[in-house]
Every structure is written in C-alpha cells, then in structure tokens.
PDB file of C-alpha atoms in Angstrom:
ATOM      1  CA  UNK A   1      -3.709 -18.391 -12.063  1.00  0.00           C
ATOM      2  CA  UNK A   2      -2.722 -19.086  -8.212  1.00  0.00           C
ATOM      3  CA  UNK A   3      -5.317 -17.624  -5.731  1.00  0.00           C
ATOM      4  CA  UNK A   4      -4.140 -15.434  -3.091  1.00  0.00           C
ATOM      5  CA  UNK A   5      -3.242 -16.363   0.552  1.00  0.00           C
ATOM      6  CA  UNK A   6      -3.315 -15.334   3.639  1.00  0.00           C
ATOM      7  CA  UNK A   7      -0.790 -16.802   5.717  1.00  0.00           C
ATOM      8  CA  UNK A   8      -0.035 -14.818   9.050  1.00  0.00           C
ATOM      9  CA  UNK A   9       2.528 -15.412  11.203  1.00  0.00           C
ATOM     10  CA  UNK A  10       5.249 -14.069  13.569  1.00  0.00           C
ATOM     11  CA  UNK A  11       8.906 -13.243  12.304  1.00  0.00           C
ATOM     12  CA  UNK A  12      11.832 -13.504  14.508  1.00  0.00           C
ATOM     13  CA  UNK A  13      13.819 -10.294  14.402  1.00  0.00           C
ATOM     14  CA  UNK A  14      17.159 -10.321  15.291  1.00  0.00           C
ATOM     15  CA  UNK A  15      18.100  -7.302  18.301  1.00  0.00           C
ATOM     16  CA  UNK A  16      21.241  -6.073  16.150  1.00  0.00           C
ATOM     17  CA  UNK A  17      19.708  -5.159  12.768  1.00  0.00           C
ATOM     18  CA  UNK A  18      20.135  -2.137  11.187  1.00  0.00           C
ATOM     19  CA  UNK A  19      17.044  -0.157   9.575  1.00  0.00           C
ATOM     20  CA  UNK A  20      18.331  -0.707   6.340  1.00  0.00           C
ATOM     21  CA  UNK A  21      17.899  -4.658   7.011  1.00  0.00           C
ATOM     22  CA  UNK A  22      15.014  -4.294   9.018  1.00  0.00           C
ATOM     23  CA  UNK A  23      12.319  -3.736   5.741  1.00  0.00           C
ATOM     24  CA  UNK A  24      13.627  -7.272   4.575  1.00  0.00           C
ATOM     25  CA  UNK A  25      11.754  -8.911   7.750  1.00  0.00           C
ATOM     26  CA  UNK A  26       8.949  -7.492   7.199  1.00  0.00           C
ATOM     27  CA  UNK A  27       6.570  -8.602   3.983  1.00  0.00           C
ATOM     28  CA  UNK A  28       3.492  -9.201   2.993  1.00  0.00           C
ATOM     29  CA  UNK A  29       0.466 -12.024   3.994  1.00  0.00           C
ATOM     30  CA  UNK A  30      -0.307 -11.837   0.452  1.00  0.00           C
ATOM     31  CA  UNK A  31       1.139 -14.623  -1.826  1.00  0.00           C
ATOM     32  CA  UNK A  32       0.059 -15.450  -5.672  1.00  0.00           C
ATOM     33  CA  UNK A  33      -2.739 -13.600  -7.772  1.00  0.00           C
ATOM     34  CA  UNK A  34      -5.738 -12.357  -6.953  1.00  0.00           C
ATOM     35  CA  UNK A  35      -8.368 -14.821  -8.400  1.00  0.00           C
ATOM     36  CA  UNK A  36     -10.564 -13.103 -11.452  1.00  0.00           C
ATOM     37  CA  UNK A  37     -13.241 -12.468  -9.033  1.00  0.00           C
ATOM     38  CA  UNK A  38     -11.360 -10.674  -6.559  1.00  0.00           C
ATOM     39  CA  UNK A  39      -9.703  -8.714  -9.182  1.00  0.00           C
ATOM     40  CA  UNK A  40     -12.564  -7.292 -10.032  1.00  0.00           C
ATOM     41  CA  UNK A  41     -14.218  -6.955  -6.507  1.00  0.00           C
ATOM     42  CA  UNK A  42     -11.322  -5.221  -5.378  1.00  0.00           C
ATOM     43  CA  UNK A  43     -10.658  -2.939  -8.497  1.00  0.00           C
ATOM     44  CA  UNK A  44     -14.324  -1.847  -7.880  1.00  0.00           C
ATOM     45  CA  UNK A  45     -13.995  -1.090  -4.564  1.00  0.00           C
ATOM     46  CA  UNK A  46     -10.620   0.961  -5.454  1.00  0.00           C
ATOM     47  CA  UNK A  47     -12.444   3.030  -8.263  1.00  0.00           C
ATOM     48  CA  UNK A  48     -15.259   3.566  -5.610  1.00  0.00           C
ATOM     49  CA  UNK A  49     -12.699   5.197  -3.322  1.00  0.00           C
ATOM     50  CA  UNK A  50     -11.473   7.280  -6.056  1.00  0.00           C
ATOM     51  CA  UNK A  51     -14.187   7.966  -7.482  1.00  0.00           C
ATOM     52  CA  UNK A  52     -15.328   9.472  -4.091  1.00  0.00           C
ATOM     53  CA  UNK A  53     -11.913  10.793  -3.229  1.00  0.00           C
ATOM     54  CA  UNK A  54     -11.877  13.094  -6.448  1.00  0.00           C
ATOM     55  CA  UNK A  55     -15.352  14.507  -5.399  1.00  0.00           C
ATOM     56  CA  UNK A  56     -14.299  15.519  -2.423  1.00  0.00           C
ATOM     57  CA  UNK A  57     -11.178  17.381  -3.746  1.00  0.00           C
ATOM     58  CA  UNK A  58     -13.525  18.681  -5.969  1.00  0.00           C
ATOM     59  CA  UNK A  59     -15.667  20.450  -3.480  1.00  0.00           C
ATOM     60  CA  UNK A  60     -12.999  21.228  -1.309  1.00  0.00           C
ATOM     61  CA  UNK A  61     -11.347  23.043  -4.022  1.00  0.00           C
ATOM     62  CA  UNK A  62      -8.516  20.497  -3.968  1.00  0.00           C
ATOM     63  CA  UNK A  63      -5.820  19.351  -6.519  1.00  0.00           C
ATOM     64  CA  UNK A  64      -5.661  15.564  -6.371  1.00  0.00           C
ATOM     65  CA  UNK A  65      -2.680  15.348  -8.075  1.00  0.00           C
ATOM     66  CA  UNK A  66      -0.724  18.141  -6.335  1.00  0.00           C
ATOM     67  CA  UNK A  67      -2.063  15.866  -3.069  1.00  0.00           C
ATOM     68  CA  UNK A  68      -0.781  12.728  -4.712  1.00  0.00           C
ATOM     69  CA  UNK A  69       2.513  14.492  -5.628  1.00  0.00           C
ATOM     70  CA  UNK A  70       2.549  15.992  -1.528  1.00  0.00           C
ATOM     71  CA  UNK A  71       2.476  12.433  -0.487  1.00  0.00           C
ATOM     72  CA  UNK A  72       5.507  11.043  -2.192  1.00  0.00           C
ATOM     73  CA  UNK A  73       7.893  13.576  -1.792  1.00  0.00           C
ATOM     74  CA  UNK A  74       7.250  12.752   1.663  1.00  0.00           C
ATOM     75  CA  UNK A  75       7.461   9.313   1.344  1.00  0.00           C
ATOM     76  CA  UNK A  76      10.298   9.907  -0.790  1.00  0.00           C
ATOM     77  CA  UNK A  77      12.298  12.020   2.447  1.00  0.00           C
ATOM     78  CA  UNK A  78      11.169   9.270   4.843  1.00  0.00           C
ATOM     79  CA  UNK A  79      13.651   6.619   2.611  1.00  0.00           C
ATOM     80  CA  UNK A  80      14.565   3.967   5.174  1.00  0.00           C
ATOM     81  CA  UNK A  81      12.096   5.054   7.968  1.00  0.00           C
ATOM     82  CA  UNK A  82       9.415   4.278   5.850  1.00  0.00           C
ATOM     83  CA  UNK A  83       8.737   0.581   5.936  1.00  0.00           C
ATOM     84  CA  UNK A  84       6.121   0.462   3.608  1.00  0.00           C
TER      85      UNK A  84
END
C-alpha cells in the first residue's frame, strides 16, 4: 500500500476557460493511500467529530440527517459553481 503525499504546487490556468473546464485544474495534494496508521488516526478523529456533532444536534433538538440531506440539495443546485 502507497503512502500518501503531499505535493503542492501552482497550476497554470488558462484566461479563456469555461467553468465547466475549470474543476479539471483544480485537484487534490493528496496522491496514493493513506498508510494503516493514518487510516486509523484519521478515522478516529472523523468519528470524534461525529460523535460530537450528533450531540450537539441532540441538544439542540436537531435532525442530523435532515441537516445532512439540507446540505446536498444545496450542493446539488450549486452543480458547476461548486468546485468541490
């Protein structure tokens, strides 16, 4: 299993491109598999946030899923604009 890498750097991006072909310049640092270690450090961390996350909906008297669903039907509208 290939550990991950960081590997920043700049991207030329040409003046006339459209939105639609602008997403394709832009990726991510992150190249091969997350070493076992990191798997796990970061799936911790993740369940943490949840974990956390679902409390406070709790006491807020919030629906985490209805919040979840919120979220990508707005994603979902932004299509193009959203680069992510």
């Amino acid at each position: 299993m290939a550990a991950s890498a960081l590997k920043p750097k700049n991207k030329k991006i040409p003046q006339d491109i459209s939105l639609l072909e602008i997403k394709e310049y832009f990726g991510s640092h992150l190249n091969g598999e997350l070493c076992p270690s990191c798997r796990e450090m970061v799936e911790t961390e993740f369940g943490k946030t949840l974990f956390y996350m679902a409390a406070l909906c709790n006491l807020l008297n919030l629906n985490l899923y209805d919040l979840f669903l919120k979220e990508h039907s707005k994603l979902s509208t932004l299509r193009i604009f959203n680069l992510t």
